Coordinates of C-alpha atoms and ligand atoms in Angstrom, one line a residue:
X1 CA 102.6 27.9 67.1
X2 CA 100.5 27.1 69.1
X3 CA 96.4 28.1 68.3
X4 CA 94.2 27.8 70.9
X5 CA 90.2 28.0 70.3
X6 CA 87.9 28.4 72.5
X7 CA 84.6 29.5 73.5
X8 CA 84.0 32.5 75.0
X9 CA 80.6 31.3 76.2
X10 CA 78.7 28.9 77.5
X11 CA 79.1 26.5 75.4
X12 CA 78.0 25.0 72.3
X13 CA 79.4 28.0 70.1
X14 CA 80.9 26.5 66.9
X15 CA 83.9 25.7 68.5
X16 CA 84.2 22.2 66.2
X17 CA 83.4 24.1 63.5
X18 CA 86.4 26.3 63.1
X19 CA 88.2 23.3 64.8
X20 CA 87.9 21.5 61.4
X21 CA 88.2 24.2 59.0
X22 CA 92.0 24.9 60.5
X23 CA 92.9 22.1 61.4
X24 CA 93.0 21.4 57.3
X25 CA 96.4 24.6 57.7
X26 CA 97.7 22.3 60.7
X27 CA 99.6 19.5 62.1
X28 CA 98.0 18.5 65.4
X29 CA 94.6 19.4 67.2
X30 CA 94.3 18.6 71.1
X31 CA 92.1 18.0 74.0
X32 CA 92.9 19.4 77.1
X33 CA 90.0 19.5 79.1
X34 CA 86.3 18.0 80.1
X35 CA 85.3 15.0 78.1
X36 CA 82.3 12.8 76.4
X37 CA 80.0 15.5 77.9
X38 CA 79.2 18.0 75.2
X39 CA 79.1 17.8 72.0
X40 CA 80.6 19.2 68.7
X41 CA 78.7 18.8 66.1
X42 CA 81.1 18.9 62.4
X43 CA 79.7 19.3 59.1
X44 CA 82.0 18.1 56.3
X45 CA 82.3 16.3 52.1
X46 CA 81.4 13.0 55.6
X47 CA 78.5 13.9 56.3
X48 CA 77.5 15.0 60.0
X49 CA 78.6 14.0 62.9
X50 CA 78.6 14.7 66.6
X51 CA 82.3 14.4 68.2
X52 CA 82.7 14.6 71.8
X53 CA 85.9 13.4 73.0
X54 CA 87.9 13.2 69.8
X55 CA 89.4 16.5 69.3
X56 CA 87.3 18.0 65.6
X57 CA 90.6 16.8 64.0
X58 CA 89.8 13.6 63.7
X59 CA 88.9 13.8 59.5
X60 CA 91.8 14.7 58.1
X61 CA 94.9 12.6 57.4
X62 CA 97.3 14.6 57.8
X63 CA 96.5 15.2 61.4
X64 CA 97.6 13.8 64.4
X65 CA 94.7 13.4 67.1
X66 CA 96.0 14.1 71.3
X67 CA 93.6 13.1 74.2
X68 CA 95.7 16.0 77.0
X69 CA 95.8 14.7 80.4
X70 CA 93.4 16.3 81.2
X71 CA 91.1 15.5 80.1
X72 CA 88.3 12.8 81.2
X73 CA 88.8 10.1 79.5
X74 CA 86.8 7.6 78.4
X75 CA 87.7 4.8 76.8
X76 CA 85.4 2.6 75.7
X77 CA 83.4 5.4 74.4
X78 CA 87.1 6.4 72.6
X79 CA 87.4 3.8 71.3
X80 CA 83.6 3.3 69.9
X81 CA 83.8 7.1 68.7
X82 CA 87.3 6.5 66.1
X83 CA 84.5 3.0 64.9
X84 CA 82.2 5.1 64.4
X85 CA 84.5 7.5 63.0
X86 CA 85.5 5.0 60.3
X87 CA 81.7 3.2 59.7
X88 CA 81.0 5.9 57.9
X89 CA 84.4 6.1 56.3
X90 CA 86.6 9.2 57.2
X91 CA 90.0 7.0 57.8
X92 CA 91.3 5.9 60.2
X93 CA 92.2 8.7 62.0
X94 CA 95.7 9.1 64.2
X95 CA 95.0 10.1 67.6
X96 CA 97.4 9.5 70.8
X97 CA 96.1 9.4 74.3
X98 CA 98.4 11.1 76.8
X99 CA 100.3 9.1 79.4
X100 CA 99.0 10.9 82.1
X101 CA 96.1 11.2 81.4
X102 CA 93.4 10.0 83.4
X103 CA 90.3 7.6 83.7
X104 CA 86.8 8.1 84.0
X105 CA 85.6 4.6 85.5
X106 CA 81.9 3.8 85.2
X107 CA 81.5 4.1 88.4
X108 CA 82.4 8.2 88.8
X109 CA 78.8 7.8 85.9
X110 CA 77.1 5.7 89.0
X111 CA 78.2 9.4 91.0
X112 CA 77.3 11.9 88.9
X113 CA 73.4 9.8 87.9
X114 CA 72.9 9.1 91.0
X115 CA 74.0 13.2 93.3
X116 CA 71.8 15.1 90.5
X117 CA 69.2 12.3 91.7
X118 CA 70.0 13.4 94.7
X119 CA 69.2 16.7 94.4
X120 CA 66.2 16.7 92.4
X121 CA 64.7 20.8 91.3
X122 CA 68.6 22.0 93.2
X123 CA 70.7 19.9 90.4
X124 CA 72.9 21.3 88.5
X125 CA 71.7 20.0 85.4
X126 CA 74.9 17.6 84.4
X127 CA 75.1 15.6 81.4
X128 CA 75.9 12.8 83.9
X129 CA 79.2 12.1 82.0
X130 CA 81.1 11.7 85.0
X131 CA 82.5 14.7 85.2
X132 CA 82.5 16.3 88.0
X133 CA 83.0 12.9 90.4
X134 CA 85.8 12.2 87.6
X135 CA 87.6 15.3 88.4
X136 CA 86.5 15.3 92.1
X137 CA 88.8 11.6 92.0
X138 CA 91.8 13.1 89.9
X139 CA 92.8 16.6 92.7
X140 CA 91.6 13.7 95.8
X141 CA 94.5 11.5 94.5
X142 CA 92.2 9.1 93.6
X143 CA 92.1 8.8 89.9
X144 CA 93.6 5.9 87.8
X145 CA 96.7 7.6 85.5
X146 CA 96.8 5.6 82.3
X147 CA 99.7 5.1 83.3
X148 CA 99.1 3.1 85.9
X149 CA 97.0 0.4 83.6
X150 CA 100.6 -0.6 82.4
X151 CA 101.1 -1.2 86.6
X152 CA 99.0 -4.4 88.1
X153 CA 100.2 -4.6 91.7
X154 CA 99.7 -0.7 92.3
X155 CA 95.7 -1.6 90.6
X156 CA 94.8 -4.0 92.8
X157 CA 96.0 -2.0 95.8
X158 CA 94.8 1.5 94.9
X159 CA 90.7 -0.4 93.8
X160 CA 90.9 -1.7 97.0
X161 CA 91.4 1.5 98.1
X162 CA 88.6 3.3 96.5
X163 CA 86.0 0.8 96.3
X164 CA 86.7 1.1 100.6
X165 CA 85.9 5.3 100.4
X166 CA 83.3 5.0 97.8
X167 CA 80.7 2.3 99.2
X168 CA 80.9 4.4 102.7
X169 CA 79.1 6.8 100.4
X170 CA 76.7 4.7 97.9
X171 CA 76.0 2.5 101.4
X172 CA 74.8 5.7 103.7
X173 CA 74.3 8.2 100.9
X174 CA 72.9 7.0 97.9
X175 CA 71.2 3.3 98.8
X176 CA 72.9 1.4 96.1
X177 CA 74.7 -1.4 95.0
X178 CA 78.7 -1.3 96.3
X179 CA 81.4 -1.3 94.0
X180 CA 83.4 -5.2 93.9
X181 CA 86.9 -3.8 93.8
X182 CA 87.9 -7.5 91.7
X183 CA 85.2 -6.0 89.1
X184 CA 87.2 -2.5 89.3
X185 CA 90.6 -4.4 88.2
X186 CA 89.3 -7.1 85.3
X187 CA 87.6 -3.3 83.9
X188 CA 90.8 -1.1 84.6
X189 CA 93.2 -4.2 82.4
X190 CA 90.3 -4.3 79.6
X191 CA 90.7 -0.4 79.5
X192 CA 95.0 -1.5 79.3
X193 CA 94.5 -4.1 75.8
X194 CA 92.2 -0.5 74.4
X195 CA 93.9 2.4 74.5
X196 CA 97.6 0.2 74.7
X197 CA 98.4 1.9 70.9
X198 CA 97.8 5.3 71.6
X199 CA 99.0 6.0 74.3
X200 CA 102.1 8.4 74.8
X201 CA 104.5 10.0 76.4
X202 CA 102.1 12.7 74.8
X203 CA 104.3 16.3 76.6
X204 CA 107.5 15.1 74.6
X205 CA 105.4 14.8 71.7
X206 CA 104.6 17.8 71.7
X207 CA 107.9 19.4 72.6
X208 CA 109.9 18.7 69.7
X209 CA 106.6 19.4 67.6
X210 CA 107.2 22.6 68.3
X211 CA 110.5 22.7 68.2
X212 CA 109.9 21.2 64.6
X213 CA 107.8 24.1 63.9
X214 CA 104.6 22.6 63.6
X215 CA 101.2 24.1 63.6
X216 CA 100.0 23.0 66.5
X217 CA 95.9 23.5 67.6
X218 CA 94.2 23.8 71.0
X219 CA 90.4 22.6 71.3
X220 CA 88.9 24.1 74.3
X221 CA 85.6 22.6 75.0
X222 CA 82.5 25.2 76.8
X223 CA 83.2 27.9 76.9
X224 CA 84.8 31.1 79.8
X225 CA 81.3 30.9 81.3
X226 CA 81.1 28.0 82.1
X227 CA 84.9 27.1 84.2
X228 CA 85.1 26.3 87.6
X229 CA 87.2 29.9 88.6
X230 CA 86.1 32.6 86.4
X231 CA 82.3 30.7 85.0
X232 CA 79.3 31.1 86.9
X233 CA 80.6 29.3 90.4
X234 CA 78.6 26.7 90.5
X235 CA 76.6 26.4 87.4
X236 CA 79.5 25.6 86.1
X237 CA 81.8 22.2 83.7
X238 CA 84.9 20.6 86.0
X239 CA 87.4 21.2 84.8
X240 CA 88.9 24.9 82.9
X241 CA 87.5 26.3 80.0
X242 CA 90.4 28.7 79.2
X243 CA 93.3 28.2 77.0
X244 CA 95.1 29.3 79.7
X245 CA 94.9 26.0 81.0
X246 CA 95.7 24.6 77.4
X247 CA 99.4 24.8 79.0
X248 CA 99.0 22.6 81.5
X249 CA 96.2 20.2 80.0
X250 CA 98.4 19.8 76.7
X251 CA 101.8 19.9 78.3
X252 CA 103.2 22.6 77.2
X253 CA 104.6 25.4 77.8
X254 CA 102.7 28.9 78.2
X255 CA 104.3 30.7 76.4
X256 CA 104.0 28.8 73.8
X257 CA 100.4 29.9 72.4
X258 CA 100.9 32.8 70.6
X259 CA 97.2 32.4 68.9
X260 CA 93.4 33.0 71.1
X261 CA 90.6 32.4 69.0
X262 CA 88.0 33.0 71.0
X263 CA 84.3 32.0 69.4
X264 CA 81.6 33.9 70.1
X265 CA 78.3 33.1 69.2
X266 CA 76.0 35.5 67.4
X267 CA 73.1 35.3 70.1
X268 CA 72.9 33.4 73.6
X269 CA 72.7 29.7 74.2
X270 CA 72.7 27.5 77.3
X271 CA 72.7 23.9 78.3
X272 CA 71.7 23.0 82.7
X273 CA 70.5 25.3 85.6
X274 CA 72.6 29.2 86.3
X275 CA 72.0 32.7 85.7
X276 CA 71.2 34.1 82.0
X277 CA 70.3 37.5 81.7
X278 CA 69.3 37.7 78.5
X279 CA 67.4 34.7 77.7
X280 CA 64.0 34.5 76.4
X281 CA 61.1 32.9 76.4
X282 CA 58.1 31.6 75.0
X283 CA 57.5 32.1 71.3
X284 CA 60.0 34.5 70.8
X285 CA 62.6 32.4 72.1
X286 CA 60.8 29.0 70.2
X287 CA 61.3 30.9 67.2
X288 CA 65.2 31.1 67.3
X289 CA 65.5 27.8 69.5
X290 CA 64.0 26.0 66.6
X291 CA 66.6 28.5 64.1
X292 CA 69.0 28.2 65.4
X293 CA 72.1 26.2 65.3
X294 CA 71.8 24.0 62.5
X295 CA 68.6 22.2 62.5
X296 CA 67.7 23.7 66.0
X297 CA 69.8 24.3 69.5
X298 CA 69.4 20.1 70.9
X299 CA 72.4 19.7 73.0
X300 CA 75.1 17.5 70.8
X301 CA 74.4 14.6 73.7
X302 CA 71.0 15.1 75.7
X303 CA 69.2 16.5 72.6
X304 CA 67.9 18.6 75.7
X305 CA 66.2 21.9 74.3
X306 CA 69.1 24.4 75.0
X307 CA 67.8 28.1 76.6
X308 CA 68.3 31.3 74.0
X309 CA 68.0 34.4 74.1
X310 CA 69.0 37.7 72.8
X311 CA 73.2 38.6 72.5
X312 CA 75.0 39.9 75.9
X313 CA 77.4 41.9 75.3
X314 CA 78.5 42.0 78.9
X315 CA 79.3 37.9 79.5
X316 CA 80.7 38.2 75.9
X317 CA 84.0 40.7 76.7
X318 CA 83.9 39.3 79.6
X319 CA 83.9 35.7 79.1
X320 CA 86.8 36.9 76.0
X321 CA 88.7 39.2 78.1
X322 CA 89.1 35.9 80.5
X323 CA 91.1 34.2 78.0
X324 CA 93.2 36.1 76.5
X325 CA 91.9 36.3 73.0
X326 CA 93.5 38.1 69.7
X327 CA 91.2 37.0 67.9
X328 CA 86.8 36.4 67.7
X329 CA 85.1 33.6 65.4
X330 CA 81.6 35.3 65.0
X331 CA 79.3 32.1 65.1
X332 CA 75.6 31.6 63.9
X333 CA 75.4 35.1 62.4
X334 CA 72.8 33.7 59.4
X335 CA 70.5 32.4 61.7
X336 CA 69.4 36.6 62.8
X337 CA 68.4 37.0 59.4
X338 CA 64.4 36.9 60.3
X339 CA 64.6 39.4 62.8
X340 CA 63.6 43.1 62.0
X341 CA 64.8 43.9 65.1
X342 CA 67.8 42.4 67.3
X343 CA 67.8 43.1 70.3
X344 CA 71.9 43.1 72.8
X345 CA 72.1 42.6 75.7
X346 CA 74.7 45.6 77.0
X347 CA 74.7 46.3 79.2
X348 CA 73.1 44.5 83.7
X349 CA 71.1 46.1 86.0
X350 CA 71.5 45.3 89.6
X351 CA 69.6 46.4 92.7
X352 CA 68.4 49.2 90.3
X353 CA 72.4 50.2 88.9
X354 CA 73.9 49.7 85.9
X355 CA 76.9 47.6 85.7
X356 CA 78.8 46.8 82.4
X357 CA 81.0 44.4 84.5
X358 CA 80.3 40.0 84.4
X359 CA 79.7 40.1 88.2
X360 CA 79.6 37.4 90.7
X361 CA 77.2 34.4 90.7
X362 CA 74.8 36.0 93.4
X363 CA 74.9 39.2 92.2
X364 CA 74.4 37.9 88.9
X365 CA 71.2 35.6 89.6
X366 CA 69.4 40.2 90.4
X367 CA 71.1 41.2 87.1
X368 CA 67.9 42.5 84.5
X369 CA 69.4 43.0 80.7
X370 CA 70.4 46.5 79.5
X371 CA 68.4 45.9 75.9
X372 CA 69.3 48.0 72.9
X373 CA 68.2 47.4 69.3
X374 CA 69.9 46.4 65.9
X375 CA 68.0 46.5 63.0
X376 CA 68.3 44.0 60.7
X377 CA 68.6 42.9 57.3
X378 CA 66.3 40.6 56.6
X379 CA 68.0 39.0 54.2
X380 CA 69.7 35.0 53.7
X381 CA 73.5 35.6 53.7
X382 CA 74.4 32.1 53.7
X383 CA 77.3 31.6 50.7
X384 CA 78.3 35.2 51.2
X385 CA 82.0 34.5 51.2
X386 CA 83.3 39.0 51.5
X387 CA 83.0 40.7 54.2
X388 CA 82.4 43.4 51.5
X389 CA 79.0 42.2 50.2
X390 CA 77.1 41.0 53.3
X391 CA 74.0 43.5 54.1
X392 CA 74.9 46.7 55.6
X393 CA 72.1 46.4 59.1
X394 CA 74.3 43.4 59.4
X395 CA 78.2 44.7 59.2
X396 CA 76.8 47.8 61.3
X397 CA 75.7 44.1 64.2
X398 CA 79.2 42.9 63.6
X399 CA 81.2 45.6 64.0
X400 CA 78.9 47.3 66.9
X401 CA 79.2 43.7 68.2
X402 CA 83.3 43.9 68.2
X403 CA 83.4 47.4 69.8
X404 CA 81.2 46.5 72.8
X405 CA 83.7 43.3 73.2
X406 CA 87.2 44.5 73.0
X407 CA 88.5 42.2 70.6
X408 CA 89.1 41.8 66.9
X409 CA 86.1 39.7 64.6
X410 CA 88.8 38.0 62.4
X411 CA 86.2 35.7 61.0
X412 CA 82.5 34.9 60.0
X413 CA 80.7 31.6 60.1
X414 CA 76.9 31.6 58.8
X415 CA 75.8 29.2 57.2
X416 CA 77.3 24.7 59.4
X417 CA 79.8 23.6 56.8
X418 CA 83.2 23.9 56.7
X419 CA 83.2 26.8 53.6
X420 CA 80.3 28.9 55.1
X421 CA 83.0 31.3 56.4
X422 CA 83.8 35.1 55.5
X423 CA 87.9 36.3 56.8
X424 CA 88.3 39.3 57.1
X425 CA 91.5 40.2 57.1
Ligands
LIG501 P1 80.7 24.3 70.2 O1 80.5 22.8 72.1 O2 81.3 24.2 70.2 O3 81.9 22.8 68.7 O4 79.6 23.7 68.9 P2 78.1 22.7 68.5 O5 78.6 22.0 67.3 O6 77.8 22.2 70.1 O7 77.6 24.0 67.9 C1 77.4 24.7 66.7 C2 76.5 24.2 66.2 O8 75.8 25.3 65.5 C3 76.5 23.4 65.6 O9 75.0 22.3 65.0 C4 77.0 23.0 64.2 O10 76.5 22.8 62.9 C5 76.5 25.1 64.3 N1 77.8 26.0 64.1 C6 78.2 26.1 63.8 N2 79.1 27.1 63.3 C7 77.9 27.4 62.5 C8 76.9 29.2 61.6 O11 77.9 30.2 60.8 N3 75.4 28.7 61.0 C9 74.7 28.4 61.8 N4 73.3 27.9 60.9 N5 75.5 26.4 61.9 C10 76.5 26.8 62.9

């Protein structure tokens, strides 16, 4: 049984926590897209962790963690992340890396940094982890696949070819030091030694696992609205954040994904630039930001303050639909306990017309939120384990959101810990 855990919003919905929790009952957890550019915060018996590249199932000894072919694989980062877990007392996880994954190179990080600097005020708000240059190279067919590390002749030829191209841009566009192909080859060979113990034909491995009836989780990074096709292009990430891509990025048949658990946050938060209709500012925003998530809404990768806003039913209904949601995990609800009234965005006003449909970017930029207000519950709901024990106004909020997003909320998360969860069915 394959279950995808994906985000409906702009990322940071709490997928890490839900994955860590569901991994207890799972055999295999797979990252299928993205790279080390976004973080997943997990709090469990070993402490608090910000994972960037490893799937959030690495804390159990019975699980196998897979870096799928769709991931932007930063090899030194992977090794360092594994080491840092072990140093903190986590038993060494069982990790497999797809032989078809492509390698994120140091020059991808450089190009990302140089381009953001060149765009200056018009930048995309990249985390400068090299993700956009990495995926550009993958689709331009000049990326390095893990399997290619074991063919020195091919590496040499490609390293020279890639440097020829990159150096034109480095010299004439960015005016930066040039790449040395011999250095690139040396780097790649050191990567080969680092990654070799983990390399596996993971698609074949998963084929067998599916046949044996293993429980498999696909862990998405970011959310629907950051998808390059269906999100707020161009303020998106460079790989698909959708459950459908899980089939491609893990190498499994699409029809094996039986459950799509979409993680929805009880209010909105976003990092980076882009239209954000229900965004709030000033003291109102500072209060939500400081109370938000676990210890405030600050990026797990960059430490940047996240932009925050009220729950956006228009964006989230769309986000759930485009994921193919079968059930919703509704998270960080506990944070809203301080409010007398909770505004919810139920429509967008664009050029004087109100719509419930999520528009393309140019129209989105013009949208103004249509807000409705729900009464708050004015208490701390952490520690509650039964749905019926939640305050009535809190249940009303959940049920209002459920109706708006047109997807069933099966889990409510009321705290950052593994056990802070209310199962509704
Ligand atoms: P991800 O990228 O979707 O995995 O989300 P992040 O880990 O970046 O952001 C979620 C943040 O919210 C983390 O700091 C979590 O510890 C925290 N978190 C997750 N679920 C809850 C919850 O139900 N309540 C509270 N207060 N914090 C939560």
